[in-house]
């Protein structure tokens, strides 16, 4: 319902400038997830939430994420008991000046330690490619690779604008 | 802390400092002083002073939150104005750091008490060779020392005015890193003033000098109060061109003109390119007020920008426009609406019919242009009043001024009162109410016109109701809106009346609270003081008139358009009957009237334009909005089902208590607002019609939500936060996560 009187085109909004078409949002989520190196991992045990910083790598379709942890850590133990996890990835380090330029995703998913050598090979390769300096840590027999199947991604930008995206879900 | 900051620099030394610190205006004048020109004495408050102020008051973070909550290009000018108003309010209410204030005031104490000052913007971006920013930022003249600090804050705030924000956007300058140095100079008496261009800025001709001269001080010229004398000189000889239309110089003696000519040449030489000079003087003693390179020689500003600037006209052109709109345009518009309405039904005489169609078409074209040229700029009178009010009162709520503008006699309010009376009739007669309700919920409901005829014959109350309803249709709903005439669809109106009767409508738009109004007006006039009483009253008059006009003009023009619509529809019927049109088109396009007229005149075949199908983004379940951001335009929090309004046809499905989601709400259709539990609108701004009504009815509203009608679907559960400007879609749930767990 556009009224031609009140809205001279040039001072009205530029089409597409809100940047909230499906394509624009998905691109922004993809960029953030693939460019950031670190995430906050939230696990839980005995009703107690517990968070860690991890180095991660995403699969290209954003349906899986992989990270590595020594198997005696608290987070490893918690995951083996409860696979429901959440992750936070954000670019606040690049945007300390403006809260409106900070972007973040909150991810929900299911985490499991990988056991199958073929799977381990494939995912370790992806993680080492993203964090080559961690190759020793990742390949260490005391480390375990954790694969997360992503269920949902909540994307936050401009302080309070929120979208939810289910990667790989057919339109 | 690190090295000591430079807050104050004497004007004479300004050229030794970088432009980032003191700006170009100060540096250019300082250079003139060094070269021996007379310049009024003064000092600069550096960009570090600006930064100290903004840091002390956390303004950068506040600006960031206001300005970047939406992408700049996705904000309408009205939203940008709102942002600028809030930022201006932050600046004027901020506290000047004591050290900075002390330094400024101790410098000012060098002048004798009673000295008046000019306080002017001087940024690194303005007055440069690349961009002039002419007229973008504020300058204040004749400021006494007790008002100096407050005035400096306002000049700083003008860095964030809607005009300079739009200008920076157009020039692709990043607002985020802007800072504003300020130049303070003692005012000097003058008997003659003017502008000088050492090349013709309109033609780009570089062998001439253009002078604009007035007697008195320069602000009379800059504010368009006095028409200047225009003189064209040959640059090489200083001789006056006596071309047609150019008057002889009468204000300047020959000697004075020659002195000025030499000074202009000298200044152009110093700056190494054609310059634009503001000067003032007494006889032959000239003072330079400003020098800057002429920007954009041989390039014209596009019309859109000129038009935008005309939207914030100065007081004098606004006063003239007020007279024109009030005494000439609106009476003419009302007269035309009346005349067209009084003409009997379509004439069978084809010639007479065509003549009337043409008259309506021409009238539509004429008023459309007047709307653009006069009404929209006049509607901006509200903004001028708001700025005047806020500078004077410094209220906590920057929208307090609205109280003084409200009137009880808007055409839309008259209509809403009429609707309320009809609702009351149904409320008092249960049988009639049931009858209407039954009609509206009935599966195969007959045409509402037939229904009205029916109830007329049933009871005397029914007859009274039907007559009053028909009166509403013919007198107040004869409005064209978005391709339909509102009178064409009485059932949605009947729905609104029924909802009123059922008590689901909120009350009237509250009548103006006279005691609050009186108190605010008293304070307003008191603050203005005796000396500025007339000025304050004038602004109030302009504000009130433009408030009324911006509502009424839509209604009046809607009536005028309705006349053209009815005639066009009839013309299409006649074409159809004559076999010159295949089918009646779904939409009647007003702008197409000349083609329809010609087809009927010359009996030509007519094929209506095919309406463009809206580009719909493919709907997807994979990506859903969860929380959308807009502007908090009416306070309160509410949860309810969404009803997306794509066209007037959606009105009849509205259930009281739903949250209505609009692209834009015009005064023609505001009668639907009281049915809503909340309002979401794509069009943003604190002064948009729906938000004003929502605030009165205490219905939460969020506007400026980009693509609202595309992203939200009818039936979505919405939670509106009218305090923060948020729209939450759906409930916080983990259904997918629960389901996902079972799958693994």
Tab-separated table of C-alpha atoms in Angstrom, chain B residues 13 18 27 72 116 209 220 251 284 326-327 450-451 464 473 543 551 578 608 610-611 621 654 741:
chain	number	residue	atom	x	y	z
B	13	UNK	CA	47.383	31.244	14.455
B	18	UNK	CA	45.922	20.981	10.590
B	27	UNK	CA	42.359	28.113	8.450
B	72	UNK	CA	21.178	4.520	6.605
B	116	UNK	CA	28.346	39.946	20.512
B	209	UNK	CA	33.427	38.301	-10.993
B	220	UNK	CA	19.917	39.661	5.664
B	251	UNK	CA	24.939	50.622	-3.390
B	284	UNK	CA	35.965	51.228	1.678
B	326	UNK	CA	-3.823	28.818	4.313
B	327	UNK	CA	-5.394	31.671	2.410
B	450	UNK	CA	-29.046	-4.329	-0.306
B	451	UNK	CA	-28.629	-5.098	3.379
B	464	UNK	CA	-31.987	5.998	11.138
B	473	UNK	CA	-20.196	6.762	2.938
B	543	UNK	CA	3.425	24.404	13.459
B	551	UNK	CA	-3.646	15.203	7.800
B	578	UNK	CA	-18.891	0.324	-27.174
B	608	UNK	CA	-5.457	-0.925	-19.928
B	610	UNK	CA	-1.157	-4.477	-16.934
B	611	UNK	CA	-0.338	-3.920	-13.271
B	621	UNK	CA	11.045	-22.157	6.150
B	654	UNK	CA	-9.594	-7.872	10.750
B	741	UNK	CA	17.553	-35.458	19.552
